[in-house]
mmCIF file of C-alpha atoms in Angstrom:
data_model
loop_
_atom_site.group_PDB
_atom_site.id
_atom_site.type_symbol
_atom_site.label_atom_id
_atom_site.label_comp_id
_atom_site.label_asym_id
_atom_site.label_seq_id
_atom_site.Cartn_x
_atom_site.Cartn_y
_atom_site.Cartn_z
ATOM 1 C CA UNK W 23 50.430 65.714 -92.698
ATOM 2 C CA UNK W 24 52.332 69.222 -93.187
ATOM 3 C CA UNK W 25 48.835 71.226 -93.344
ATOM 4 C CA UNK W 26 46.987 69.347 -90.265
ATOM 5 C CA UNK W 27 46.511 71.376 -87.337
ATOM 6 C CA UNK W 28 45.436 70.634 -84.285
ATOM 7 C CA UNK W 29 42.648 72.987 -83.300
ATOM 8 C CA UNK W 30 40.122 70.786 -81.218
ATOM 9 C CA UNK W 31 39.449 71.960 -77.773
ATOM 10 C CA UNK W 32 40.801 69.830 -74.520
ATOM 11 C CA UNK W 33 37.075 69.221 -74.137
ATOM 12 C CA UNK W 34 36.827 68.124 -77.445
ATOM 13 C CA UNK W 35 39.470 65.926 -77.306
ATOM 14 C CA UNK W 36 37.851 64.114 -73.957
ATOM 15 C CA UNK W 37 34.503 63.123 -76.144
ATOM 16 C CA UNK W 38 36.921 62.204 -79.250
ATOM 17 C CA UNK W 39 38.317 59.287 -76.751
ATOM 18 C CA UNK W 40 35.016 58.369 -75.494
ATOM 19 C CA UNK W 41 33.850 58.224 -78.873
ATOM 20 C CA UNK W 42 36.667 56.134 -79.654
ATOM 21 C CA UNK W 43 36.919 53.734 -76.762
ATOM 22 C CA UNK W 44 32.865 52.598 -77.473
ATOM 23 C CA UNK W 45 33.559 52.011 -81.451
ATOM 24 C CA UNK W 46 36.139 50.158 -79.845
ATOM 25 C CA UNK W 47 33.973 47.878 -78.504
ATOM 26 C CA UNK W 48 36.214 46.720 -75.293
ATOM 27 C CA UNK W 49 36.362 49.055 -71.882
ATOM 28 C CA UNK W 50 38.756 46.915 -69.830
ATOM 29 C CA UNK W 51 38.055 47.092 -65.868
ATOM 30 C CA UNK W 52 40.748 48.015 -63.394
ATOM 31 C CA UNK W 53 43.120 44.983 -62.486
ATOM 32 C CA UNK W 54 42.494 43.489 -59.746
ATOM 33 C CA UNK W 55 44.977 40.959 -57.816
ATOM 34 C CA UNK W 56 43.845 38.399 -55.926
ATOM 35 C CA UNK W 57 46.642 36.653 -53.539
ATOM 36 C CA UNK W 58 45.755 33.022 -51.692
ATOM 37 C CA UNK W 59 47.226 30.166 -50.405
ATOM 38 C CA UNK W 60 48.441 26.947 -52.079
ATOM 39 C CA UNK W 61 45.624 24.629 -51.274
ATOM 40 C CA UNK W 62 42.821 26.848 -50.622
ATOM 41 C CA UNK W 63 40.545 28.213 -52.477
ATOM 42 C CA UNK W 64 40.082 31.518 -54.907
ATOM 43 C CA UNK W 65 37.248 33.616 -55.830
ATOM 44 C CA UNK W 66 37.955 35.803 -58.768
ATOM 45 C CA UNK W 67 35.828 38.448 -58.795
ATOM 46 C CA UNK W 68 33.899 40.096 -61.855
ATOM 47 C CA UNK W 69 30.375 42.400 -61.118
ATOM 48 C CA UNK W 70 28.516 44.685 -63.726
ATOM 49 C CA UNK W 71 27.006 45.997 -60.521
ATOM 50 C CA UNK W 72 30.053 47.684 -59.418
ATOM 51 C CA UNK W 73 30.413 49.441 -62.570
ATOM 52 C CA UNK W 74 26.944 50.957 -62.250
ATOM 53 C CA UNK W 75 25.140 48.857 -64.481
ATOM 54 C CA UNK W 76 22.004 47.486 -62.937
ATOM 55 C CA UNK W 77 21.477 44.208 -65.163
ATOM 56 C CA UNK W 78 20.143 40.630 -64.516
ATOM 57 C CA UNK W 79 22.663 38.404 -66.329
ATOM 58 C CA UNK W 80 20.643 35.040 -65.656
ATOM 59 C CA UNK W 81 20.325 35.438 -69.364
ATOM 60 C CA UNK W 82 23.180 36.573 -70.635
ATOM 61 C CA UNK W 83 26.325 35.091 -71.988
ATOM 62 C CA UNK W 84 30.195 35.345 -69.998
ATOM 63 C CA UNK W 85 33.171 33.560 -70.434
ATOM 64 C CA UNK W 86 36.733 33.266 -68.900
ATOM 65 C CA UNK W 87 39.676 32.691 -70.202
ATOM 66 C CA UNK W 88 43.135 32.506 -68.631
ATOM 67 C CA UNK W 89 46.039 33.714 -70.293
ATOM 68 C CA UNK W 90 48.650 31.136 -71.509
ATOM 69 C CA UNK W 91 52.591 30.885 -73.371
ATOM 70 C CA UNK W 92 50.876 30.236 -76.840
ATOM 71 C CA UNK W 93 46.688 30.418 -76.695
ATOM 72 C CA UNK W 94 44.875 31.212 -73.947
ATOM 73 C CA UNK W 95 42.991 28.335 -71.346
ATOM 74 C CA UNK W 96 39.019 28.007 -71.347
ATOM 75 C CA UNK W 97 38.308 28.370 -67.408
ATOM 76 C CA UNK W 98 34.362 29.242 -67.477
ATOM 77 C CA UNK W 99 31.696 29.265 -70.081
ATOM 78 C CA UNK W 100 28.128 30.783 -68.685
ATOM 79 C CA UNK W 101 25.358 31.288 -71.729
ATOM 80 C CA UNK W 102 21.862 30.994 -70.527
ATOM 81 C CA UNK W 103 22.568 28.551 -67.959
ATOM 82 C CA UNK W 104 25.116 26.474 -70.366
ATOM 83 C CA UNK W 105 28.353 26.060 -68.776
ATOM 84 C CA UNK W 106 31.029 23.190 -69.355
ATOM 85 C CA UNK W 107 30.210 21.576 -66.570
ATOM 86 C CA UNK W 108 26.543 20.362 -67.920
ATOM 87 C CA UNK W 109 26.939 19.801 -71.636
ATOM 88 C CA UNK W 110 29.371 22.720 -72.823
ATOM 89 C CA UNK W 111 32.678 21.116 -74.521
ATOM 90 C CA UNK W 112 36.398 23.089 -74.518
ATOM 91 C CA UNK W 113 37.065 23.429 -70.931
ATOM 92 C CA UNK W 114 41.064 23.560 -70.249
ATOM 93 C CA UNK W 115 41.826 19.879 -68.758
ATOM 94 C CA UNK W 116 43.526 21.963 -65.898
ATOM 95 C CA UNK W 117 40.027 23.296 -64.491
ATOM 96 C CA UNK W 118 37.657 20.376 -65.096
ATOM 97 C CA UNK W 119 35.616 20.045 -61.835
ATOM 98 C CA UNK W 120 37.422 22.557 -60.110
ATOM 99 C CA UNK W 121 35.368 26.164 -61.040
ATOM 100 C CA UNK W 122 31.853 27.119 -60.189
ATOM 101 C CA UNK W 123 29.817 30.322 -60.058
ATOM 102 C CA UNK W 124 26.947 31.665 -57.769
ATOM 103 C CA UNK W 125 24.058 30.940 -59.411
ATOM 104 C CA UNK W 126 22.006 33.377 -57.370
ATOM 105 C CA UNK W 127 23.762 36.252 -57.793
ATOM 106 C CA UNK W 128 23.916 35.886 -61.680
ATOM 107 C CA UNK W 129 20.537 38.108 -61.107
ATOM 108 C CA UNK W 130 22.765 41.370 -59.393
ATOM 109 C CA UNK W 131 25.369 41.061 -62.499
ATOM 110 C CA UNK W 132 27.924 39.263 -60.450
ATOM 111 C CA UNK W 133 29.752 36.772 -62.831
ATOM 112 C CA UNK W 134 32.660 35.490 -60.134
ATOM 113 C CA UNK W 135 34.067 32.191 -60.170
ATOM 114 C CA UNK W 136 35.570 30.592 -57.316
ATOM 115 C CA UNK W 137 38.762 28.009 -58.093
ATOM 116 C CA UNK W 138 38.945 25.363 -55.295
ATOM 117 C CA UNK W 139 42.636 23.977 -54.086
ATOM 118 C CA UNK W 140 44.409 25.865 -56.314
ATOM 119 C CA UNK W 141 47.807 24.901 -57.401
ATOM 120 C CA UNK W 142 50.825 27.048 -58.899
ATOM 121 C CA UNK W 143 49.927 26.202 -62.204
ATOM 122 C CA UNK W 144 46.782 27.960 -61.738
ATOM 123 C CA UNK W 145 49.006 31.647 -61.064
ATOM 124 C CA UNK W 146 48.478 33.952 -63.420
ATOM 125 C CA UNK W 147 45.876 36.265 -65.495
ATOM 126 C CA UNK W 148 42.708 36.259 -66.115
ATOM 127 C CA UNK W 149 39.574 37.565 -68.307
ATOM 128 C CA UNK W 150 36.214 37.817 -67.369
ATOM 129 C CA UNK W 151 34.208 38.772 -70.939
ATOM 130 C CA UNK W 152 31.313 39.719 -71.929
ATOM 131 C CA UNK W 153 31.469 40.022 -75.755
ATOM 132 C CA UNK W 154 27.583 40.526 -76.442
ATOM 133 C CA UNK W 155 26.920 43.592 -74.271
ATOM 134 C CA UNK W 156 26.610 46.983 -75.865
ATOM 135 C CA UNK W 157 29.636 48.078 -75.849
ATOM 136 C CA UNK W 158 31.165 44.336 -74.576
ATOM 137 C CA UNK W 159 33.473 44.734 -71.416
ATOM 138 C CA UNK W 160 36.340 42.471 -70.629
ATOM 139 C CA UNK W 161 37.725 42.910 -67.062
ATOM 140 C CA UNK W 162 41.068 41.822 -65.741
ATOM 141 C CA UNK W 163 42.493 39.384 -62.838
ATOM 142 C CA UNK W 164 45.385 38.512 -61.610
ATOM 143 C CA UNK W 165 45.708 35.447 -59.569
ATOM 144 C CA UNK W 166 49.146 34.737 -57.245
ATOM 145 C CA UNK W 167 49.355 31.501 -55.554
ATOM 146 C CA UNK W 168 51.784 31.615 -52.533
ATOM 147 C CA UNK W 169 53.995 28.088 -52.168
ATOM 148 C CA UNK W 170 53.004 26.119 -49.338
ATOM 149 C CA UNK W 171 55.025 23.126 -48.552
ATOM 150 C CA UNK W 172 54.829 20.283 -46.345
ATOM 151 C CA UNK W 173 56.932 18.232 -44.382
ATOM 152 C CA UNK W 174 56.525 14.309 -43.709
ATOM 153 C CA UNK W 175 54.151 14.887 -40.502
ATOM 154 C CA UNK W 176 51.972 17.050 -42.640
ATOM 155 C CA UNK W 177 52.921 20.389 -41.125
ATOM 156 C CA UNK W 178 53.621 23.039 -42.703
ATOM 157 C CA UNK W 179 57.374 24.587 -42.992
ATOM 158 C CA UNK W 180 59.256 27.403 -45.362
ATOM 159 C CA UNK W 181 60.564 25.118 -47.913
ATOM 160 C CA UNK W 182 60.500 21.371 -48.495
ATOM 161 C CA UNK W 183 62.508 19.620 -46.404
ATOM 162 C CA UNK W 184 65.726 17.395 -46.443
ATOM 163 C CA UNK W 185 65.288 14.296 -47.907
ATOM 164 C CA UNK W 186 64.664 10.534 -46.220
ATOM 165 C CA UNK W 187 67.630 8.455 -47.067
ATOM 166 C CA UNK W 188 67.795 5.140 -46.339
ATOM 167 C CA UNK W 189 69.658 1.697 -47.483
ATOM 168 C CA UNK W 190 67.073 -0.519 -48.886
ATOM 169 C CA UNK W 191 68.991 -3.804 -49.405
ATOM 170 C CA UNK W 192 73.054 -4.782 -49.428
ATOM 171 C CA UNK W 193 75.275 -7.600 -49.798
ATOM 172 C CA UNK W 194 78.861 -7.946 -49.216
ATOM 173 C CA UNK W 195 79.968 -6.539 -52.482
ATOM 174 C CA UNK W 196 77.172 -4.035 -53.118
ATOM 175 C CA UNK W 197 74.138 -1.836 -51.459
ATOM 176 C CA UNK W 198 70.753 -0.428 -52.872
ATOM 177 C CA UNK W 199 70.145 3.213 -51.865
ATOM 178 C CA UNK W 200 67.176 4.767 -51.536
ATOM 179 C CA UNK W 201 66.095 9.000 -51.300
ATOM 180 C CA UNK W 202 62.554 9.840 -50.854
ATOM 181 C CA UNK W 203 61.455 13.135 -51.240
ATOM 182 C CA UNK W 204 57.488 14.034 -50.085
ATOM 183 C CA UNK W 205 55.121 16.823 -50.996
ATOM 184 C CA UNK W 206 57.317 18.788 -52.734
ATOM 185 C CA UNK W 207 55.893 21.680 -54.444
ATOM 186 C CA UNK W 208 57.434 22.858 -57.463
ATOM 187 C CA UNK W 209 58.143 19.815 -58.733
ATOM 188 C CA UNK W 210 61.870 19.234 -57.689
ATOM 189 C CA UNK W 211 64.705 17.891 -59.277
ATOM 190 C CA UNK W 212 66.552 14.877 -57.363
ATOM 191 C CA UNK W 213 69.608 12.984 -58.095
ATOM 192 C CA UNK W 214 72.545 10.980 -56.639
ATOM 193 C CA UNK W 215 76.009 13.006 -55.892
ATOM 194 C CA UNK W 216 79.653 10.982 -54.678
ATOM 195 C CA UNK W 217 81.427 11.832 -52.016
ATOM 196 C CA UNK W 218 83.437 14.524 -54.523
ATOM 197 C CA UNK W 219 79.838 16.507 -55.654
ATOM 198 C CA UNK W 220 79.753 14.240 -59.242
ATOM 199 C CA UNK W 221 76.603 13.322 -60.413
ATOM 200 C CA UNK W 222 75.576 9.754 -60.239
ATOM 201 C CA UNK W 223 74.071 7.562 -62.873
ATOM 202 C CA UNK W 224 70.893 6.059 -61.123
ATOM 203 C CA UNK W 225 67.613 3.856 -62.165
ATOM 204 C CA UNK W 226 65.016 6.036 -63.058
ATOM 205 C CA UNK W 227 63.254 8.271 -60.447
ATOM 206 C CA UNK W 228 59.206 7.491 -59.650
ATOM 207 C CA UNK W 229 57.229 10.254 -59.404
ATOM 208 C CA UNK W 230 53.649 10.470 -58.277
ATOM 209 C CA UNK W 231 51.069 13.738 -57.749
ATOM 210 C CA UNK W 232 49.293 14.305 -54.826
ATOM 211 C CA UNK W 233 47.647 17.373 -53.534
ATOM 212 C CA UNK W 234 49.563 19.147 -55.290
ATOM 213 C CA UNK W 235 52.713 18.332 -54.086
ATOM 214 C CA UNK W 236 54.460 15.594 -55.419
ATOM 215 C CA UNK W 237 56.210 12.131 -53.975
ATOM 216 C CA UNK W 238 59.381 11.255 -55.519
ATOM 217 C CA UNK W 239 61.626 8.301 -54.649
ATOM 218 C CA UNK W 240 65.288 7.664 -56.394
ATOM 219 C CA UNK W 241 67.523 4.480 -56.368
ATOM 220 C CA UNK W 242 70.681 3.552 -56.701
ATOM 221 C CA UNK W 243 72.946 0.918 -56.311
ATOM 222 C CA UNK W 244 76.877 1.341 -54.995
ATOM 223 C CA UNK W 245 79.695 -0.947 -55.459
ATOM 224 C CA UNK W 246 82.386 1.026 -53.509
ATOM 225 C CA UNK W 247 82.876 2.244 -49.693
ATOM 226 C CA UNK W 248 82.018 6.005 -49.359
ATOM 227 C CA UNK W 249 79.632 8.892 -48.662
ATOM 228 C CA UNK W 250 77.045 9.525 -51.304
ATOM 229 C CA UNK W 251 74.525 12.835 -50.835
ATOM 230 C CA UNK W 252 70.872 12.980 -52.307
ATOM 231 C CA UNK W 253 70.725 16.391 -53.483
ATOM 232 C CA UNK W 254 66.583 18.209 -53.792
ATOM 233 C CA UNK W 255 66.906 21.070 -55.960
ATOM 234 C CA UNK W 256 63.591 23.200 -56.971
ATOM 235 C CA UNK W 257 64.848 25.952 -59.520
ATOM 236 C CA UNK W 258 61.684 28.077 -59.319
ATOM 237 C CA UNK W 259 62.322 29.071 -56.071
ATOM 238 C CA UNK W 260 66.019 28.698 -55.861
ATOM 239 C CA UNK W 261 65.859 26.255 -53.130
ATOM 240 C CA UNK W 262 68.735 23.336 -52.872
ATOM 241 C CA UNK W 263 68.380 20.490 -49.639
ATOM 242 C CA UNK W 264 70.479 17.463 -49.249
ATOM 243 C CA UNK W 265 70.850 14.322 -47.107
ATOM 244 C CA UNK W 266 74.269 12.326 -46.707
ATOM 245 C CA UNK W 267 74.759 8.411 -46.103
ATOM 246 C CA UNK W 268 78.257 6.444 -45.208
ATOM 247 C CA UNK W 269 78.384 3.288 -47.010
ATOM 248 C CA UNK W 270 80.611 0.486 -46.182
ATOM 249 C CA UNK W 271 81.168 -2.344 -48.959
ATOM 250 C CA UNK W 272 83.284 -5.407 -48.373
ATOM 251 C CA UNK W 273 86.507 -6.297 -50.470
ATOM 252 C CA UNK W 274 86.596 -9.935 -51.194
ATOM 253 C CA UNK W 275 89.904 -11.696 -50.771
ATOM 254 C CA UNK W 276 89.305 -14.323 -53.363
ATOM 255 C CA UNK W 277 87.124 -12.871 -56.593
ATOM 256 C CA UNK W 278 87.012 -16.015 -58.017
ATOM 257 C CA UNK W 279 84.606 -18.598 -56.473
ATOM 258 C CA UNK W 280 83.670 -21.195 -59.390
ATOM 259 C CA UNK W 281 84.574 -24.573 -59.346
ATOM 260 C CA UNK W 282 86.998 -24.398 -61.984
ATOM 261 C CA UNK W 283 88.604 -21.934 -59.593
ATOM 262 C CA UNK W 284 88.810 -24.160 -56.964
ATOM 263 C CA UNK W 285 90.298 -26.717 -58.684
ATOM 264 C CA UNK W 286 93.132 -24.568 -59.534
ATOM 265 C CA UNK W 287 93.893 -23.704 -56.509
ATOM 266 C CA UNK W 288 93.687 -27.294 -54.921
ATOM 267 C CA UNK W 289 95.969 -28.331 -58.080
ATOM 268 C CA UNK W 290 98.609 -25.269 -56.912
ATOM 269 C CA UNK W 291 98.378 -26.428 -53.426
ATOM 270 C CA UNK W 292 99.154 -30.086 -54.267
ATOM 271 C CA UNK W 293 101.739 -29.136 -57.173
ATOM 272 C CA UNK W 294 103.463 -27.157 -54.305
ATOM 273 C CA UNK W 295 103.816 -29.543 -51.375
ATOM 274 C CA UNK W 296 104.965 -32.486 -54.127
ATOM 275 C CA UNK W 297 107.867 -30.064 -54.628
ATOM 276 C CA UNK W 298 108.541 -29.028 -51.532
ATOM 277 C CA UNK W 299 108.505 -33.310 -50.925
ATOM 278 C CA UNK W 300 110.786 -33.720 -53.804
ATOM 279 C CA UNK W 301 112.772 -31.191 -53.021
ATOM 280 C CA UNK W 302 113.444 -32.721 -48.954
ATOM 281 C CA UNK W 303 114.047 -36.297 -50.772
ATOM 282 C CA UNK W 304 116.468 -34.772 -53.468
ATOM 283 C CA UNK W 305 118.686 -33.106 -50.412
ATOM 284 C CA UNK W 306 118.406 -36.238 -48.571
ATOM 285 C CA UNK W 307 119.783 -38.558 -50.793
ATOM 286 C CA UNK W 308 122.830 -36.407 -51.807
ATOM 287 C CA UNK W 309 124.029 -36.237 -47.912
#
């Protein structure tokens, strides 16, 4: 490298890149972000015709691909009117039945997909590809998905809310706790706390999906008088809610209710009064 010399003209170097970026074979289009609501739905746009290139892609062959920790998720295969949804295999179990194209603008080079009540999970980027045009573009998208939680009437609110705790069954010695959390969305973690803030060992926590959002309900059961807290904590969005209950739990005077128990007792109580009788006749017949 000690006798090159760089003598090529700026202009020069300009049609040296262009040269370079078409042996390439990949022109990537400008980023575009596309921000919507948990819920609703997203059209991710991708259009030869805004690049200038007039072409009828009814025809031609696209695919997308979203971009994942370790390989990257088949969203939407087009190829001559083959797509996953009508005979294609390989679409990412996350977008089965959930992405579809417009058909009749496939003829103006629009390749956009529209993703209906997205989710979180579906966050992220994008490529739209087309690997058999001369030279083959790939264009990029970035999808957010903003949180939208609900509270128990179905409203709307900033964050999901404080959990419903309430005493399912008790008995004199014992009580069966309940905390029920609903449409939370990230999936929350939920567990039992003491009076003191220590963690509770507690029967194992039923989850269910639903719209995204997701129903949770944890149980425990409590031998001892005291406050116990149901704490909601979602970690993605550093959001912590909690509900308190007062428990009161009945001491038993006598533990011991068997028969055999019984009997001992009746046998103490009958042991003691012939003593105390014994005792009266003894100091009786020494006056």
């Amino acid at each position: 490298m000690s006798g090159f010399k760089l003598s090529s003209t700026p202009l020069e170097l300009l049609c040296w890149c262009c040269c370079l970026l078409t042996l390439s074979g990949i022109i990537h289009g400008t980023g575009v972000k596309v921000l919507v609501k948990e819920g609703s739905d997203a059209i991710l746009p991708c259009s030869l015709d805004k690049q200038n290139i007039k072409q009828n892609i009814t025809a031609a062959f696209f695919d997308w691909t979203k971009a994942a920790a370790k390989d990257q998720k088949e969203v939407f295969f087009y190829n001559a009117g083959v797509r996953y949804d009508n005979g294609k295999a390989g679409q990412s179990e996350q977008f089965k039945g959930r992405v579809s194209h417009f058909q009749d603008q496939l003829k103006h080079g629009n390749a956009s997909v529209i993703i209906t009540n997205t989710k979180k999970t579906d966050g992220g980027n994008y490529t739209c590809a087309f690997p058999l045009l001369q030279p083959p573009r790939t264009f990029s998208i970035q999808l957010v998905v903003e949180l939208l939680f609900k509270d128990r009437s179905g409203g709307s609110s900033v964050a999901t809310p404080k959990p419903f705790v309430t005493t399912l069954d008790a008995a004199e010695d014992w009580a069966l706790l309940e905390c029920e959390v609903r449409g939370a969305s990230p999936k929350p973690d939920v567990e039992w706390q003491d009076g003191d803030g220590n963690t509770l060992p507690a029967e194992e926590a039923q989850a269910s999906e639903r719209g995204g959002g997701y129903d949770i309900a944890l149980n425990i059961t409590v031998t001892k008088t005291g406050r116990y807290r149901c704490v909601v904590e979602q970690e993605d969005i550093k959001h912590r809610v909690s509900s308190d209950v007062f428990v009161h739990i009945s001491e038993k005077v006598c533990e011991d209710s068997s028969p055999i128990g019984w009997l001992a007792l009746g046998v103490f109580i009958v042991l003691a009064v012939q003593a105390v009788l014994d005792f009266k006749s003894f100091t009786w017949c020494n006056i």
